[in-house]
């Protein structure tokens, strides 16, 4: 648990607890927030065709553990939402394959109206959405309930499972620029080597050595109309989604 604090990021009023979990899926070790799990489920429900913006860090095979040791604490201290992951198995073949340059991934939360409130909601008899919310009671116990009134009552920190554009607000251009600048310095100070530069299909970011940007929303290429992961040759924004305002300044 990363306790609440004021003054994190560009918004001085942003303060809340952050809860991180650990999960190993496939060849990746993931650190994630509860909202991150809901976000990934919501993307599944849209066949991954909603925007999926990510920062990738290009890390040489021998330096992956060293890079993770400096980046993971940074991402948690800066209260990164959704999650981040590192390739944890078959590292050598991964670093030589089509995913080269994506050894560490940092997710960017971008809300889409298709998510509604995410899977964590129900519709009551009157057709109104009621949210599954997570909050702390007066004794500090973490409670999860289905209710439409908790936010108005003001007796919980925040709905950890809710999806809305509200949760984009703390993550401004200044937030990302400062975070990525700090990440690059940590990697450089630790003498981490890039794995051949920017990943094929990613967008290099001016002034950054290790980090690149990509929207990995699935696209439809074949007549069978089945969404698929965008091949590297289709570039860094194959789905041609609008670039979020918080990321605009990083690419210019």
mmCIF file of C-alpha atoms in Angstrom:
data_model
loop_
_atom_site.group_PDB
_atom_site.id
_atom_site.type_symbol
_atom_site.label_atom_id
_atom_site.label_comp_id
_atom_site.label_asym_id
_atom_site.label_seq_id
_atom_site.Cartn_x
_atom_site.Cartn_y
_atom_site.Cartn_z
ATOM 1 C CA UNK A 1 0.000 0.000 0.000
ATOM 2 C CA UNK A 2 1.340 3.434 -0.944
ATOM 3 C CA UNK A 3 -0.260 5.860 1.563
ATOM 4 C CA UNK A 4 -2.094 8.988 0.481
ATOM 5 C CA UNK A 5 -0.202 12.242 0.192
ATOM 6 C CA UNK A 6 -0.729 15.707 -1.198
ATOM 7 C CA UNK A 7 1.296 17.296 -3.923
ATOM 8 C CA UNK A 8 1.912 14.208 -6.052
ATOM 9 C CA UNK A 9 1.912 14.977 -9.750
ATOM 10 C CA UNK A 10 0.723 18.287 -11.181
ATOM 11 C CA UNK A 11 -2.515 18.457 -9.175
ATOM 12 C CA UNK A 12 -1.838 19.525 -5.556
ATOM 13 C CA UNK A 13 -5.261 18.287 -4.474
ATOM 14 C CA UNK A 14 -4.696 14.755 -5.721
ATOM 15 C CA UNK A 15 -4.284 12.475 -2.743
ATOM 16 C CA UNK A 16 -5.337 8.903 -2.137
ATOM 17 C CA UNK A 17 -4.064 5.507 -1.173
ATOM 18 C CA UNK A 18 -2.677 3.304 -3.910
ATOM 19 C CA UNK A 19 -2.948 -0.473 -3.662
ATOM 20 C CA UNK A 20 -0.663 -2.623 -5.794
ATOM 21 C CA UNK A 21 -0.896 -6.330 -6.484
ATOM 22 C CA UNK A 22 1.511 -8.758 -8.115
ATOM 23 C CA UNK A 23 0.628 -11.148 -10.928
ATOM 24 C CA UNK A 24 2.629 -13.342 -13.277
ATOM 25 C CA UNK A 25 0.909 -14.047 -16.594
ATOM 26 C CA UNK A 26 2.570 -15.588 -19.603
ATOM 27 C CA UNK A 27 6.148 -14.383 -19.678
ATOM 28 C CA UNK A 28 5.488 -11.189 -17.707
ATOM 29 C CA UNK A 29 5.523 -10.100 -14.097
ATOM 30 C CA UNK A 30 2.887 -7.398 -13.542
ATOM 31 C CA UNK A 31 2.425 -4.868 -10.759
ATOM 32 C CA UNK A 32 -1.098 -3.454 -10.927
ATOM 33 C CA UNK A 33 -3.767 -1.435 -9.137
ATOM 34 C CA UNK A 34 -7.331 -2.714 -8.594
ATOM 35 C CA UNK A 35 -8.462 -0.260 -11.268
ATOM 36 C CA UNK A 36 -5.848 -1.757 -13.545
ATOM 37 C CA UNK A 37 -7.518 -5.155 -13.390
ATOM 38 C CA UNK A 38 -10.900 -3.566 -14.150
ATOM 39 C CA UNK A 39 -9.347 -1.593 -17.018
ATOM 40 C CA UNK A 40 -7.890 -4.736 -18.576
ATOM 41 C CA UNK A 41 -11.248 -6.518 -18.252
ATOM 42 C CA UNK A 42 -12.976 -3.571 -19.915
ATOM 43 C CA UNK A 43 -10.487 -3.732 -22.785
ATOM 44 C CA UNK A 44 -11.222 -7.438 -23.153
ATOM 45 C CA UNK A 45 -14.930 -6.647 -23.460
ATOM 46 C CA UNK A 46 -14.203 -4.346 -26.404
ATOM 47 C CA UNK A 47 -11.985 -6.933 -28.127
ATOM 48 C CA UNK A 48 -9.035 -4.658 -27.342
ATOM 49 C CA UNK A 49 -10.163 -2.121 -29.930
ATOM 50 C CA UNK A 50 -10.180 0.796 -27.501
ATOM 51 C CA UNK A 51 -7.028 2.865 -27.105
ATOM 52 C CA UNK A 52 -4.179 1.046 -25.353
ATOM 53 C CA UNK A 53 -1.395 3.593 -24.830
ATOM 54 C CA UNK A 54 1.852 2.365 -23.319
ATOM 55 C CA UNK A 55 5.373 3.518 -22.670
ATOM 56 C CA UNK A 56 7.967 0.887 -23.501
ATOM 57 C CA UNK A 57 11.470 0.795 -22.071
ATOM 58 C CA UNK A 58 14.193 -0.729 -24.210
ATOM 59 C CA UNK A 59 16.464 -2.716 -21.898
ATOM 60 C CA UNK A 60 19.336 -5.040 -22.804
ATOM 61 C CA UNK A 61 18.786 -8.623 -21.679
ATOM 62 C CA UNK A 62 21.560 -8.609 -19.083
ATOM 63 C CA UNK A 63 20.246 -5.400 -17.499
ATOM 64 C CA UNK A 64 16.536 -6.223 -17.154
ATOM 65 C CA UNK A 65 16.679 -7.085 -13.447
ATOM 66 C CA UNK A 66 18.751 -3.997 -12.680
ATOM 67 C CA UNK A 67 16.363 -1.766 -14.640
ATOM 68 C CA UNK A 68 13.292 -3.242 -12.919
ATOM 69 C CA UNK A 69 14.884 -2.693 -9.519
ATOM 70 C CA UNK A 70 15.077 1.068 -10.138
ATOM 71 C CA UNK A 71 11.908 1.587 -12.189
ATOM 72 C CA UNK A 72 9.380 -0.405 -10.157
ATOM 73 C CA UNK A 73 9.924 1.635 -6.943
ATOM 74 C CA UNK A 74 9.795 4.862 -8.968
ATOM 75 C CA UNK A 75 6.474 3.952 -10.576
ATOM 76 C CA UNK A 76 4.979 3.127 -7.182
ATOM 77 C CA UNK A 77 6.323 6.263 -5.497
ATOM 78 C CA UNK A 78 4.786 8.354 -8.266
ATOM 79 C CA UNK A 79 1.503 6.437 -7.901
ATOM 80 C CA UNK A 80 1.258 5.206 -11.473
ATOM 81 C CA UNK A 81 -2.272 3.979 -12.146
ATOM 82 C CA UNK A 82 -3.217 0.719 -13.955
ATOM 83 C CA UNK A 83 0.151 -1.024 -13.810
ATOM 84 C CA UNK A 84 3.521 -1.869 -15.253
ATOM 85 C CA UNK A 85 5.221 -5.101 -16.247
ATOM 86 C CA UNK A 86 8.568 -6.676 -17.041
ATOM 87 C CA UNK A 87 9.409 -9.686 -19.162
ATOM 88 C CA UNK A 88 10.289 -12.331 -16.581
ATOM 89 C CA UNK A 89 10.659 -15.546 -18.569
ATOM 90 C CA UNK A 90 12.394 -16.436 -21.816
ATOM 91 C CA UNK A 91 14.061 -13.039 -21.619
ATOM 92 C CA UNK A 92 16.847 -13.732 -24.065
ATOM 93 C CA UNK A 93 14.545 -14.880 -26.887
ATOM 94 C CA UNK A 94 12.138 -11.997 -26.153
ATOM 95 C CA UNK A 95 14.944 -9.476 -26.480
ATOM 96 C CA UNK A 96 15.869 -10.870 -29.898
ATOM 97 C CA UNK A 97 12.304 -11.222 -31.224
ATOM 98 C CA UNK A 98 9.654 -8.935 -32.671
ATOM 99 C CA UNK A 99 8.984 -7.435 -29.226
ATOM 100 C CA UNK A 100 12.574 -6.256 -28.783
ATOM 101 C CA UNK A 101 12.650 -2.891 -27.051
ATOM 102 C CA UNK A 102 9.530 -3.579 -24.965
ATOM 103 C CA UNK A 103 11.194 -5.313 -22.047
ATOM 104 C CA UNK A 104 9.432 -3.068 -19.497
ATOM 105 C CA UNK A 105 5.982 -1.569 -20.081
ATOM 106 C CA UNK A 106 4.213 1.275 -18.277
ATOM 107 C CA UNK A 107 0.465 1.562 -18.948
ATOM 108 C CA UNK A 108 -1.349 4.855 -19.537
ATOM 109 C CA UNK A 109 -4.990 5.064 -18.428
ATOM 110 C CA UNK A 110 -7.221 6.596 -21.110
ATOM 111 C CA UNK A 111 -10.952 6.415 -20.504
ATOM 112 C CA UNK A 112 -13.321 5.376 -23.298
ATOM 113 C CA UNK A 113 -17.107 5.769 -23.190
ATOM 114 C CA UNK A 114 -17.467 2.146 -24.267
ATOM 115 C CA UNK A 115 -16.267 1.140 -20.805
ATOM 116 C CA UNK A 116 -19.218 2.891 -19.108
ATOM 117 C CA UNK A 117 -18.201 2.476 -15.493
ATOM 118 C CA UNK A 118 -16.267 -0.684 -16.174
ATOM 119 C CA UNK A 119 -17.332 -4.245 -15.315
ATOM 120 C CA UNK A 120 -17.610 -3.208 -11.657
ATOM 121 C CA UNK A 121 -21.191 -1.969 -11.788
ATOM 122 C CA UNK A 122 -24.734 -3.288 -11.735
ATOM 123 C CA UNK A 123 -28.027 -1.842 -12.967
ATOM 124 C CA UNK A 124 -30.792 -1.582 -10.384
ATOM 125 C CA UNK A 125 -34.530 -2.067 -10.890
ATOM 126 C CA UNK A 126 -34.879 1.559 -11.995
ATOM 127 C CA UNK A 127 -32.238 1.187 -14.692
ATOM 128 C CA UNK A 128 -29.677 3.222 -12.741
ATOM 129 C CA UNK A 129 -26.024 2.233 -12.503
ATOM 130 C CA UNK A 130 -24.817 1.369 -9.010
ATOM 131 C CA UNK A 131 -21.096 1.030 -8.537
ATOM 132 C CA UNK A 132 -19.076 -1.570 -6.736
ATOM 133 C CA UNK A 133 -17.010 0.737 -4.586
ATOM 134 C CA UNK A 134 -14.059 0.193 -2.295
ATOM 135 C CA UNK A 135 -13.606 2.415 0.736
ATOM 136 C CA UNK A 136 -12.307 2.558 4.291
ATOM 137 C CA UNK A 137 -14.607 2.660 7.281
ATOM 138 C CA UNK A 138 -13.970 4.628 10.481
ATOM 139 C CA UNK A 139 -11.766 1.823 11.800
ATOM 140 C CA UNK A 140 -9.557 1.819 8.707
ATOM 141 C CA UNK A 141 -10.971 -1.446 7.379
ATOM 142 C CA UNK A 142 -11.180 -1.763 3.589
ATOM 143 C CA UNK A 143 -14.792 -2.461 2.588
ATOM 144 C CA UNK A 144 -16.319 -3.274 -0.807
ATOM 145 C CA UNK A 145 -20.039 -2.650 -1.335
ATOM 146 C CA UNK A 146 -22.510 -2.076 -4.138
ATOM 147 C CA UNK A 147 -24.054 1.355 -3.666
ATOM 148 C CA UNK A 148 -24.885 4.555 -5.503
ATOM 149 C CA UNK A 149 -24.638 6.763 -2.424
ATOM 150 C CA UNK A 150 -21.152 6.269 -1.029
ATOM 151 C CA UNK A 151 -19.466 9.068 -2.972
ATOM 152 C CA UNK A 152 -22.104 11.597 -1.880
ATOM 153 C CA UNK A 153 -21.713 10.437 1.701
ATOM 154 C CA UNK A 154 -17.987 11.117 1.478
ATOM 155 C CA UNK A 155 -16.978 8.323 3.845
ATOM 156 C CA UNK A 156 -14.582 6.459 1.583
ATOM 157 C CA UNK A 157 -11.270 7.389 0.006
ATOM 158 C CA UNK A 158 -12.083 6.524 -3.556
ATOM 159 C CA UNK A 159 -13.733 3.891 -5.683
ATOM 160 C CA UNK A 160 -10.783 1.679 -6.592
ATOM 161 C CA UNK A 161 -12.783 -0.256 -9.177
ATOM 162 C CA UNK A 162 -14.501 2.613 -10.967
ATOM 163 C CA UNK A 163 -13.561 3.751 -14.485
ATOM 164 C CA UNK A 164 -14.137 7.346 -15.584
ATOM 165 C CA UNK A 165 -12.289 10.256 -17.155
ATOM 166 C CA UNK A 166 -11.816 11.603 -13.617
ATOM 167 C CA UNK A 167 -8.914 9.246 -13.106
ATOM 168 C CA UNK A 168 -7.007 10.701 -16.059
ATOM 169 C CA UNK A 169 -6.803 14.155 -14.503
ATOM 170 C CA UNK A 170 -3.750 13.747 -12.207
ATOM 171 C CA UNK A 171 -1.697 12.310 -15.063
ATOM 172 C CA UNK A 172 -0.907 15.468 -16.976
ATOM 173 C CA UNK A 173 1.783 16.204 -19.529
ATOM 174 C CA UNK A 174 3.959 17.606 -16.721
ATOM 175 C CA UNK A 175 3.448 14.435 -14.692
ATOM 176 C CA UNK A 176 4.544 12.139 -17.527
ATOM 177 C CA UNK A 177 7.449 14.339 -18.590
ATOM 178 C CA UNK A 178 8.829 14.487 -15.050
ATOM 179 C CA UNK A 179 8.300 10.769 -14.459
ATOM 180 C CA UNK A 180 9.976 9.696 -17.702
ATOM 181 C CA UNK A 181 12.848 12.115 -17.140
ATOM 182 C CA UNK A 182 13.407 10.634 -13.675
ATOM 183 C CA UNK A 183 13.194 7.115 -15.105
ATOM 184 C CA UNK A 184 15.797 7.859 -17.749
ATOM 185 C CA UNK A 185 18.181 9.318 -15.161
ATOM 186 C CA UNK A 186 17.809 6.294 -12.890
ATOM 187 C CA UNK A 187 18.521 3.920 -15.773
ATOM 188 C CA UNK A 188 21.517 5.949 -16.895
ATOM 189 C CA UNK A 189 22.928 6.222 -13.365
ATOM 190 C CA UNK A 190 22.576 2.436 -13.009
ATOM 191 C CA UNK A 191 24.534 1.978 -16.270
ATOM 192 C CA UNK A 192 21.631 0.155 -17.917
ATOM 193 C CA UNK A 193 22.046 -0.370 -21.655
ATOM 194 C CA UNK A 194 19.262 0.037 -24.201
ATOM 195 C CA UNK A 195 18.366 -3.044 -26.224
ATOM 196 C CA UNK A 196 19.168 -1.634 -29.631
ATOM 197 C CA UNK A 197 17.136 1.532 -29.215
ATOM 198 C CA UNK A 198 13.431 2.059 -29.877
ATOM 199 C CA UNK A 199 11.273 -1.007 -30.506
ATOM 200 C CA UNK A 200 10.247 -1.594 -34.110
ATOM 201 C CA UNK A 201 6.789 -0.072 -34.526
ATOM 202 C CA UNK A 202 7.142 2.304 -31.567
ATOM 203 C CA UNK A 203 7.463 6.075 -31.644
ATOM 204 C CA UNK A 204 10.767 7.407 -30.300
ATOM 205 C CA UNK A 205 10.318 10.345 -27.943
ATOM 206 C CA UNK A 206 12.591 13.381 -28.444
ATOM 207 C CA UNK A 207 15.209 13.668 -25.725
ATOM 208 C CA UNK A 208 14.690 10.152 -24.369
ATOM 209 C CA UNK A 209 17.073 7.250 -24.785
ATOM 210 C CA UNK A 210 15.204 4.252 -23.353
ATOM 211 C CA UNK A 211 11.484 5.056 -23.591
ATOM 212 C CA UNK A 212 9.106 4.977 -26.550
ATOM 213 C CA UNK A 213 5.349 5.245 -27.065
ATOM 214 C CA UNK A 214 2.809 2.955 -28.730
ATOM 215 C CA UNK A 215 -0.963 2.524 -28.943
ATOM 216 C CA UNK A 216 -1.491 -1.250 -29.089
ATOM 217 C CA UNK A 217 -5.235 -1.209 -29.710
ATOM 218 C CA UNK A 218 -6.184 -4.143 -31.918
ATOM 219 C CA UNK A 219 -7.028 -3.536 -35.571
ATOM 220 C CA UNK A 220 -8.955 -5.428 -38.256
ATOM 221 C CA UNK A 221 -6.838 -6.347 -41.254
ATOM 222 C CA UNK A 222 -8.416 -9.470 -42.735
ATOM 223 C CA UNK A 223 -11.761 -10.244 -44.304
ATOM 224 C CA UNK A 224 -12.714 -12.384 -41.317
ATOM 225 C CA UNK A 225 -13.096 -9.128 -39.334
ATOM 226 C CA UNK A 226 -11.281 -10.493 -36.290
ATOM 227 C CA UNK A 227 -9.381 -7.825 -34.329
ATOM 228 C CA UNK A 228 -5.681 -8.569 -34.009
ATOM 229 C CA UNK A 229 -2.615 -7.157 -32.297
ATOM 230 C CA UNK A 230 -1.116 -4.481 -34.570
ATOM 231 C CA UNK A 231 2.002 -5.724 -36.379
ATOM 232 C CA UNK A 232 5.145 -3.634 -36.011
ATOM 233 C CA UNK A 233 4.969 -2.631 -39.669
ATOM 234 C CA UNK A 234 1.655 -0.869 -38.998
ATOM 235 C CA UNK A 235 3.377 1.674 -36.777
ATOM 236 C CA UNK A 236 2.918 3.241 -33.372
ATOM 237 C CA UNK A 237 -0.787 4.135 -33.713
ATOM 238 C CA UNK A 238 -2.191 1.599 -36.149
ATOM 239 C CA UNK A 239 -5.775 2.172 -34.941
ATOM 240 C CA UNK A 240 -5.361 5.896 -35.653
ATOM 241 C CA UNK A 241 -6.848 6.897 -32.315
ATOM 242 C CA UNK A 242 -6.646 10.541 -31.200
ATOM 243 C CA UNK A 243 -3.502 11.285 -29.241
ATOM 244 C CA UNK A 244 -4.425 12.089 -25.623
ATOM 245 C CA UNK A 245 -3.680 15.689 -24.645
ATOM 246 C CA UNK A 246 -1.442 14.530 -21.799
ATOM 247 C CA UNK A 247 0.853 12.779 -24.311
ATOM 248 C CA UNK A 248 0.853 15.398 -27.083
ATOM 249 C CA UNK A 249 3.776 17.411 -25.799
ATOM 250 C CA UNK A 250 5.983 14.337 -25.484
ATOM 251 C CA UNK A 251 5.988 13.587 -29.200
ATOM 252 C CA UNK A 252 6.624 17.083 -30.534
#
